[in-house]
Amino acid sequence: MPRVNVNWIITVLAVELATLSAAHAHSCHEVKTAFQVRQIGQLKWVPETPAIDVDLSICKHAGPSCCTRRMEESYRAAVLRDTTQNIRSYSFELKYLISEHAAAFQDTFQSLITFSHNHLTSLFETTYSSLMSSISPHIVCLFTDLSRFLQGTGNVSVEAAVHCFFDSLFPLVHTRIVNPGLAGSIGEDSSDANQLGDCLRMTRQDVNPFGPHPKAMADTLASALRAGRVLSLALGVGLEVMNITDTAELSKECSRALVRMHYCSHCRGLTLIRACSGYCLNVMRGCLASLSELHNPWRQYVNVLQDLTHIVTGAHNLELALLGIRGQVEEAVLYAQLHGPRLTATVDKVCGHSSNASSTTVRTFPPTSVTPPPANSSQDVPGVDKIGMLAHLHSSLPLKTSKSDRGRTLKKVAREFTGYISRYKSFFSILPETLCEGEMGVDELTCWSGDDVVKSYTARVVGNGVRAQSQNPEVRVRGADPVLMDVKNKLELFNTEIQEIMPGVGHRESWDETGSGESSGECDDEDGCEGSGESVASPTLTEADVSKKAVKVSFHDSPITQNTSSSDASLSMASFIIIILALGLHWPFI
């Protein structure tokens, strides 16, 4: 019998066992599982075992690989999809914040417009009922123009709308209140009445029957509403920026770098290892280089939003301006009544028609709902029958609802918005770090460097921006994205124009929390905390600030004027003093 070489048989078996063991150790089973779980592509593209000399364009490796060319293409599509979704998920909250508060501000503005409209209508219904039917269309026209101005629709001037209203009010006040018999004597629909009405409307600003009140009302509303309009426009600019950045595409070099970072480790069977944090930063900063260029103008833009919000609720308080319309109109009518003889004489000289009727008419004060005093006391107190003439002054005070009935006031919406938006000043500069702090970049004992498993990433970590990427070892950035550069230029232009027409806006890095009322919790002026209002001086909106740049800035249709009117309370007190003095001329015993 031939001799059996036992040693040779043992050697052959050992080699076979080693080969089988090695084949099992380098199986692509885990790669196929990850390929399926992450929904990257078809499983048939994943080999069962690693192959050598595979024709790869991204994950090149001298050893065996579980990847194929088809898998690389699938990895590239998947990584672009996932990265874009991650970026949009982080920007969604910011985009939602801007859009929701833009709607909230507009809703609050329109609610104030509606309330002020009804408030002024109630003045004519209760106090000057003889004017109601004729003045109602002009009230509607006034508040329609104010609403359109706040919404930024149409070429509307606040000053023109206010003066148009008072032009229409003058003929009614002159013929029905100052000279109540005049309308009947000449006939409301006669040619004389039409001629007189036209003359009064055209000469109202020269005759000045309402004193300083029309101009004060126009200036107050122009400053307050213009700040509100610019705020609405600024929020629209922010939404446009976010919409464009959401659609920005990642470059081909970026997609290749993302595949190396996320999936080239899979080609070696390493499906659980994470990218090194420094490596991830280099990749993401290279991919988002153009997006990071928006950091400086965006930070300035957020400062502009904060300043505009403080102006709307502070120095040029839109809420008080709208609620003060009724008081201004009432004071204007009262001024015309108190100066009736002078006014009638002036109208006679300018327009004629009223001399015949005015000599037989008696100037009366508006009717009131005050209950007359008892008969036995009216004779004891001189002039007590005239006290009712002053009672209507109290109706000019804005109605105040209880806390339980109030919704989100303008101050509360503004405080909420400024608190949230301040968190996003550095959104575009920290976006790479934000993405790497998620599932992508985690520091462990070992990490993936793009080429191998290492203990730490030793290459240089570059900064943000296109210029800094010239030293990026992971992503080649050929230049800035022209779409994003166009967004950057538009945002810078917007910030510049705002600064030119409203000097100082956007250049406050922080507001004094104790002085601005932002640290007072839920307490605001409506809650009885009058001391919590903004003490930071807001920029004065003057006519000169806007007239130079009015052509460049499309959202300014008329010059911004300085608010020189006094408060409603001061106006009421001044009118009270005028009445007392007027009464004193008739009653020497006072």
XYZ file of C-alpha atoms in Angstrom:
590
model
C 0.000 0.000 0.000
C 1.204 3.467 -0.766
C 2.177 5.565 2.147
C -0.280 8.323 3.160
C 1.302 11.665 3.874
C -0.659 12.674 6.945
C 1.172 15.943 7.329
C 0.278 16.943 3.796
C -3.426 16.194 4.366
C -3.446 18.217 7.570
C -1.823 21.140 5.806
C -4.383 21.100 2.971
C -7.298 20.969 5.413
C -5.880 23.861 7.423
C -5.559 26.014 4.309
C -9.138 25.230 3.256
C -10.481 26.036 6.727
C -8.565 29.306 6.778
C -9.928 30.230 3.364
C -13.494 29.473 4.393
C -13.057 31.421 7.617
C -11.639 34.431 5.770
C -14.442 34.354 3.243
C -16.997 34.332 6.023
C -15.234 37.189 7.836
C -15.298 39.387 4.713
C -18.923 38.785 3.839
C -20.944 41.763 2.569
C -24.018 40.763 4.567
C -23.922 43.809 6.893
C -23.396 46.104 3.916
C -26.444 44.637 2.210
C -28.503 45.072 5.391
C -27.530 48.764 5.680
C -28.202 49.207 1.965
C -31.715 47.885 2.473
C -32.529 49.657 5.761
C -31.488 53.053 4.430
C -33.409 52.476 1.201
C -30.392 53.274 -0.930
C -31.111 51.062 -3.915
C -31.761 47.539 -5.174
C -30.198 44.721 -3.157
C -29.088 42.873 -6.284
C -26.409 45.512 -6.773
C -24.673 44.506 -3.509
C -22.247 41.564 -3.909
C -22.298 38.676 -1.457
C -18.553 38.814 -0.838
C -15.886 41.482 -1.322
C -14.261 41.749 -4.710
C -10.832 42.909 -5.785
C -9.945 45.358 -8.545
C -13.418 46.880 -8.612
C -13.768 49.877 -10.933
C -14.786 52.572 -8.437
C -14.625 56.359 -8.947
C -15.106 57.599 -5.359
C -14.378 54.844 -2.828
C -11.156 53.614 -4.355
C -9.341 51.027 -2.243
C -6.460 48.666 -2.919
C -8.016 45.812 -0.933
C -11.298 43.905 -1.333
C -14.484 45.989 -1.543
C -18.182 45.362 -1.049
C -19.054 48.244 -3.399
C -19.734 48.412 -7.095
C -20.055 51.301 -9.528
C -23.835 51.019 -9.410
C -23.715 51.189 -5.619
C -21.638 54.363 -5.739
C -24.248 56.014 -7.919
C -26.967 54.960 -5.485
C -24.898 56.178 -2.526
C -24.485 59.542 -4.204
C -28.215 59.959 -4.830
C -29.024 58.864 -1.276
C -26.518 61.175 0.390
C -27.750 64.180 -1.599
C -31.318 63.353 -0.623
C -30.527 62.869 3.063
C -28.280 65.927 3.393
C -30.815 68.169 1.661
C -33.556 66.882 3.953
C -31.400 67.493 7.016
C -30.661 71.065 5.938
C -34.339 71.723 5.261
C -35.368 70.203 8.571
C -33.134 72.685 10.402
C -34.298 75.630 8.290
C -37.975 74.677 8.520
C -38.360 76.041 12.046
C -36.839 79.377 11.036
C -38.965 79.575 7.907
C -42.081 78.682 9.887
C -41.212 81.253 12.561
C -40.992 84.048 9.990
C -44.085 83.048 8.015
C -46.282 82.546 11.064
C -45.286 85.828 12.677
C -45.666 87.674 9.385
C -49.251 86.413 9.346
C -49.662 87.181 13.067
C -48.487 90.763 12.600
C -50.803 91.279 9.631
C -53.737 89.753 11.529
C -53.036 92.043 14.480
C -52.694 95.060 12.205
C -55.995 94.278 10.484
C -57.709 93.675 13.832
C -56.573 97.104 14.979
C -57.764 98.622 11.692
C -61.192 97.020 12.130
C -61.482 98.055 15.772
C -60.430 101.618 15.027
C -62.890 101.720 12.110
C -65.745 100.659 14.370
C -64.550 103.011 17.101
C -64.675 106.021 14.772
C -68.021 104.933 13.336
C -69.492 104.792 16.837
C -68.442 108.426 17.382
C -70.609 109.605 14.503
C -73.440 107.227 15.365
C -73.713 108.418 18.960
C -72.413 111.997 18.955
C -72.733 113.345 15.416
C -75.584 111.256 14.098
C -76.576 113.925 11.558
C -73.289 113.276 9.739
C -73.331 109.492 9.868
C -74.983 108.618 6.569
C -72.840 111.055 4.606
C -69.496 110.450 6.315
C -69.740 106.638 6.387
C -68.338 106.082 2.844
C -65.401 108.358 3.647
C -64.659 106.415 6.843
C -64.599 103.212 4.805
C -62.290 104.836 2.262
C -59.908 106.052 4.982
C -59.475 102.683 6.654
C -59.315 100.849 3.336
C -56.348 103.002 2.376
C -54.698 102.471 5.765
C -55.168 98.712 5.436
C -53.755 98.670 1.907
C -50.769 100.682 3.040
C -49.974 98.241 5.845
C -50.305 95.310 3.469
C -48.061 97.008 0.916
C -50.654 96.759 -1.853
C -51.092 99.729 -4.149
C -49.548 103.167 -4.218
C -51.188 104.589 -1.089
C -50.132 107.629 0.948
C -51.212 107.767 4.573
C -51.025 111.562 4.653
C -53.147 111.852 1.519
C -55.744 109.436 2.903
C -56.061 111.392 6.159
C -56.324 114.773 4.471
C -58.857 113.401 1.976
C -61.021 112.290 4.905
C -60.914 115.713 6.557
C -61.581 117.387 3.185
C -64.800 115.376 2.968
C -65.643 115.995 6.624
C -65.385 119.796 6.421
C -68.532 120.483 4.309
C -70.591 118.248 6.590
C -69.357 119.870 9.795
C -69.785 123.382 8.407
C -73.332 122.938 7.096
C -74.750 120.605 9.770
C -72.938 121.374 13.013
C -71.361 124.831 12.829
C -74.289 126.193 10.768
C -77.031 123.565 11.177
C -79.602 125.592 9.235
C -77.416 126.131 6.216
C -77.995 122.741 4.616
C -81.770 123.196 4.709
C -81.728 126.746 3.453
C -79.742 126.028 0.295
C -80.956 122.465 -0.257
C -78.631 119.508 0.100
C -78.952 118.433 -3.526
C -79.019 121.887 -5.085
C -76.317 123.287 -7.321
C -75.480 125.839 -4.621
C -74.888 123.054 -2.123
C -72.687 121.200 -4.560
C -70.686 124.326 -5.331
C -70.284 125.114 -1.639
C -69.241 121.542 -0.865
C -66.660 121.549 -3.638
C -65.304 124.893 -2.472
C -65.048 123.733 1.128
C -63.271 120.524 0.160
C -60.750 122.331 -2.032
C -60.019 125.086 0.494
C -60.086 123.017 3.673
C -56.322 123.041 4.224
C -56.191 126.821 3.612
C -59.187 127.612 5.828
C -57.882 125.192 8.496
C -61.226 124.576 10.213
C -59.920 121.693 12.330
C -56.805 123.344 13.685
C -53.682 121.202 14.180
C -55.537 117.912 14.494
C -55.529 116.699 10.847
C -51.773 117.196 10.503
C -51.098 115.655 13.919
C -53.214 112.635 13.008
C -51.541 112.323 9.594
C -48.028 112.555 11.068
C -48.756 110.058 13.845
C -50.332 107.510 11.509
C -47.672 107.979 8.816
C -44.799 107.246 11.212
C -46.502 104.318 12.934
C -47.986 102.658 9.855
C -44.835 103.126 7.818
C -42.821 101.271 10.456
C -45.425 98.496 10.379
C -45.306 98.352 6.605
C -41.503 98.137 6.537
C -41.663 95.352 9.131
C -44.100 93.391 6.962
C -41.879 93.939 3.942
C -38.799 92.821 5.886
C -40.518 89.602 6.931
C -41.354 88.967 3.286
C -37.690 89.427 2.377
C -36.727 86.837 4.998
C -39.191 84.323 3.587
C -37.814 84.890 0.094
C -34.275 84.231 1.344
C -35.317 81.002 3.062
C -37.249 79.784 0.011
C -34.255 80.302 -2.266
C -31.760 78.698 0.102
C -34.042 75.683 0.431
C -33.728 75.064 -3.294
C -29.943 75.586 -3.480
C -28.193 72.562 -5.000
C -25.080 70.850 -3.653
C -22.151 70.711 -6.039
C -20.706 67.578 -7.662
C -17.540 67.872 -5.543
C -19.698 68.122 -2.436
C -21.659 64.993 -3.305
C -18.441 63.033 -3.826
C -17.111 64.208 -0.459
C -20.376 63.263 1.243
C -20.208 59.753 -0.243
C -16.653 59.348 1.047
C -17.692 60.501 4.491
C -20.870 58.448 4.810
C -20.489 55.340 2.698
C -16.900 54.584 1.690
C -16.469 52.887 5.061
C -19.318 50.541 4.061
C -17.242 49.342 1.141
C -14.865 47.809 3.689
C -17.668 46.316 5.741
C -17.565 49.085 8.397
C -21.206 50.128 8.577
C -21.278 51.442 12.159
C -18.239 53.707 12.317
C -18.851 57.461 12.338
C -16.983 60.287 10.671
C -14.466 62.239 12.754
C -15.855 65.590 13.890
C -13.100 67.649 12.250
C -13.459 65.670 9.046
C -17.231 66.239 9.072
C -16.739 69.980 9.596
C -14.413 70.234 6.628
C -16.861 68.370 4.403
C -19.923 70.338 5.521
C -18.166 73.705 5.440
C -17.003 72.945 1.930
C -20.484 71.895 0.853
C -22.145 74.913 2.503
C -19.459 77.482 1.688
C -21.767 79.678 -0.404
C -24.572 79.371 2.128
C -22.214 80.531 4.893
C -21.593 83.721 2.921
C -25.081 84.829 3.998
C -24.029 85.005 7.653
C -23.088 88.701 7.887
C -26.059 90.160 5.948
C -28.418 87.732 7.679
C -27.188 88.742 11.134
C -27.684 92.383 10.174
C -31.126 91.543 8.810
C -32.182 89.947 12.110
C -31.024 93.097 13.912
C -33.219 95.107 11.536
C -36.203 92.893 12.352
C -35.663 93.335 16.075
C -35.341 97.108 15.787
C -38.406 97.452 13.565
C -40.430 95.347 15.977
C -39.412 97.593 18.873
C -40.276 100.708 16.856
C -43.751 99.422 15.947
C -44.550 98.790 19.604
C -42.466 101.625 21.050
C -41.717 105.153 19.862
C -44.024 104.867 16.834
C -46.644 102.686 18.504
C -48.961 101.498 15.767
C -51.626 100.337 18.198
C -51.919 103.703 19.966
C -51.846 105.565 16.652
C -54.809 103.614 15.268
C -56.797 103.716 18.498
C -56.203 107.476 18.686
C -57.990 108.210 15.398
C -61.376 108.681 17.073
C -59.957 111.106 19.615
C -58.213 113.146 16.917
C -61.362 113.378 14.783
C -63.484 114.328 17.784
C -61.025 117.029 18.806
C -61.004 118.324 15.243
C -64.800 118.654 15.123
C -64.798 120.305 18.549
C -62.176 122.783 17.347
C -64.412 123.729 14.427
C -67.366 124.233 16.789
C -65.406 126.427 19.185
C -64.179 128.587 16.305
C -67.509 128.647 14.487
C -67.925 132.458 14.054
C -64.394 132.906 12.702
C -64.801 129.863 10.492
C -68.127 131.077 9.101
C -66.696 134.494 8.341
C -63.737 132.951 6.539
C -65.966 130.639 4.505
C -68.210 133.588 3.551
C -65.202 135.396 2.133
C -63.818 132.364 0.309
C -66.909 130.446 -0.811
C -69.913 132.660 -0.054
C -73.378 131.029 0.314
C -73.402 130.880 4.116
C -73.938 134.522 5.159
C -77.699 134.447 4.773
C -78.188 131.287 6.748
C -75.518 131.825 9.351
C -77.118 134.970 10.698
C -80.267 133.058 11.674
C -78.704 129.893 12.998
C -77.509 129.060 16.469
C -74.313 127.101 16.913
C -74.952 124.040 19.082
C -72.759 121.425 20.675
C -73.270 117.776 19.815
C -76.095 116.008 21.607
C -75.153 113.779 24.520
C -76.733 110.920 26.321
C -76.063 112.418 29.748
C -79.143 112.397 31.973
C -80.130 115.970 32.912
C -79.756 116.870 36.587
C -82.788 117.168 38.871
C -84.772 120.375 38.512
C -84.305 121.433 42.141
C -80.522 121.448 41.845
C -80.177 123.031 38.418
C -81.311 126.382 39.705
C -78.875 126.419 42.602
C -75.719 125.863 40.578
C -75.100 128.463 37.832
C -74.325 126.948 34.437
C -75.195 123.386 35.449
C -77.375 123.043 32.360
C -74.247 123.470 30.218
C -72.235 120.695 31.851
C -73.602 118.165 29.371
C -71.596 119.896 26.667
C -68.406 118.468 28.181
C -69.620 114.921 28.720
C -68.798 113.730 25.211
C -65.082 114.222 25.851
C -64.992 110.994 27.820
C -66.072 108.982 24.772
C -62.727 109.645 23.088
C -60.918 107.294 25.428
C -60.134 103.904 23.780
C -62.211 101.020 24.984
C -60.216 98.644 27.159
C -61.126 94.987 27.370
C -60.428 92.713 30.281
C -57.434 90.387 30.351
C -59.610 87.341 29.827
C -61.132 88.823 26.660
C -57.888 89.923 25.035
C -56.082 87.796 22.511
C -52.526 88.284 21.308
C -51.894 92.010 21.442
C -49.346 93.683 19.186
C -46.884 93.986 22.065
C -47.196 90.286 22.906
C -46.728 89.212 19.283
C -43.681 91.476 19.015
C -42.155 90.240 22.269
C -42.649 86.631 21.236
C -41.123 87.212 17.809
C -38.016 89.058 19.015
C -37.402 86.337 21.582
C -37.445 83.597 18.949
C -35.710 85.333 16.035
C -32.672 86.276 18.133
C -31.756 82.580 18.305
C -31.231 82.487 14.544
C -28.767 85.339 14.073
C -25.952 82.871 13.318
C -28.084 80.305 11.539
C -26.024 80.139 8.335
C -22.636 80.108 10.058
C -23.440 77.338 12.543
C -25.347 75.144 10.096
C -22.285 72.929 9.367
C -21.713 72.405 13.100
C -25.423 71.730 13.597
C -25.395 69.027 10.930
C -22.227 67.452 12.313
C -23.593 67.417 15.854
C -26.356 65.102 14.665
C -25.789 61.598 13.470
C -22.824 62.492 11.310
C -20.037 63.669 13.562
C -19.502 61.884 16.882
C -16.180 61.657 18.714
C -15.483 58.086 19.813
C -12.317 56.054 20.425
C -11.958 55.634 16.672
C -13.546 57.411 13.728
C -13.597 57.457 9.961
C -11.241 59.935 8.251
C -12.409 59.327 4.706
C -9.537 56.929 3.984
C -9.193 54.769 7.063
C -10.148 54.183 10.684
C -8.147 56.546 12.914
C -8.025 57.643 16.523
C -8.301 61.328 15.614
C -8.511 63.550 12.554
C -5.185 65.311 12.058
C -5.829 67.455 8.982
C -6.475 71.186 9.242
C -10.065 72.232 9.948
C -10.974 75.264 7.822
C -13.411 78.065 8.605
C -16.652 79.169 6.970
C -17.036 80.948 3.665
C -15.861 80.464 0.111
C -12.446 82.055 0.604
C -11.563 79.769 3.531
C -12.156 76.655 1.402
C -8.946 77.164 -0.565
C -7.264 75.261 2.287
C -9.961 72.594 2.598
C -8.371 69.126 2.211
C -11.691 67.337 1.680
C -13.834 69.432 -0.697
C -12.728 71.403 -3.708
C -14.772 74.600 -3.935
C -14.460 76.123 -7.397
C -16.353 79.315 -6.589
C -19.437 80.838 -5.025
C -22.909 79.748 -6.050
C -24.253 82.596 -8.249
C -27.826 82.078 -7.008
C -26.817 82.405 -3.370
C -24.538 85.342 -4.144
C -27.506 87.090 -5.737
C -29.488 86.466 -2.533
C -26.605 87.857 -0.501
C -26.434 91.012 -2.612
C -30.186 91.597 -2.349
C -30.112 91.127 1.419
C -27.190 93.548 1.758
C -29.017 96.075 -0.435
C -32.150 95.770 1.672
C -30.179 96.336 4.887
C -28.461 99.364 3.354
C -31.709 100.951 2.184
C -33.327 100.436 5.576
C -30.323 102.081 7.220
C -30.488 105.032 4.821
C -34.166 105.774 5.368
C -34.195 104.851 9.078
C -30.727 105.638 10.452
C -29.701 103.486 13.386
C -32.049 100.610 12.614
C -30.196 97.303 12.557
C -27.145 98.511 14.461
C -28.170 97.487 17.955
C -26.548 94.199 18.879
C -28.718 93.928 21.976
C -31.507 95.737 23.728
C -31.594 96.716 27.369
C -33.785 93.978 28.760
C -34.832 95.903 31.846
C -35.553 99.057 29.886
C -37.342 97.494 26.938
C -39.939 95.638 28.917
C -38.853 92.271 27.508
C -37.855 90.891 30.891
C -41.155 91.606 32.559
C -42.710 88.245 31.738
C -46.342 88.527 30.718
C -46.626 92.040 32.129
C -47.113 94.777 29.564
C -48.759 98.145 29.286
C -52.180 96.594 28.727
C -51.808 94.729 32.003
C -51.313 97.919 33.959
C -47.506 97.932 33.838
C -47.107 101.336 32.236
C -43.543 101.515 33.458
C -42.480 98.534 31.400
C -42.497 100.241 28.026
C -39.460 100.600 25.821
C -36.992 103.152 27.140
C -34.475 102.634 24.362
C -34.611 105.578 21.993
C -35.893 104.452 18.616
C -34.722 106.294 15.500
C -36.855 109.259 14.566
C -38.490 108.897 11.179
C -38.049 112.286 9.527
C -39.027 113.474 6.086
C -35.419 114.169 5.136
C -34.425 110.580 5.881
C -36.711 109.246 3.197
C -36.898 111.931 0.548
C -33.341 111.243 -0.604
C -33.950 107.527 -1.131
C -37.654 107.411 -1.876
C -37.040 106.437 -5.500
C -34.776 103.522 -4.627
C -37.012 101.969 -1.998
C -40.237 100.817 -3.576
C -42.047 100.220 -0.309
C -41.990 103.919 0.664
C -44.640 105.813 -1.243
C -44.461 109.028 0.736
C -41.949 110.728 3.030
C -41.552 109.446 6.551
C -42.359 112.279 8.872
C -41.535 112.858 12.484
C -44.245 112.221 15.028
C -44.862 115.622 16.550
C -48.355 115.074 17.865
C -49.068 114.894 21.543
C -50.879 112.084 23.233
C -54.649 111.695 23.287
C -54.731 112.535 26.959
C -52.925 115.839 26.370
C -55.274 116.717 23.529
C -58.320 116.004 25.663
C -56.959 118.162 28.486
C -56.184 121.008 26.055
C -59.705 120.838 24.673
C -61.122 120.831 28.186
C -59.253 124.043 28.986
C -60.438 125.659 25.743
C -64.051 124.840 26.602
C -63.732 126.259 30.090
C -62.268 129.461 28.685
C -65.013 129.670 26.074
C -67.703 129.164 28.674
C -66.081 131.804 30.821
C -66.620 134.380 28.095
C -70.371 133.745 28.269
C -70.617 133.336 32.044
C -68.642 136.015 33.865
C -69.525 134.502 37.204
C -67.424 131.407 36.551
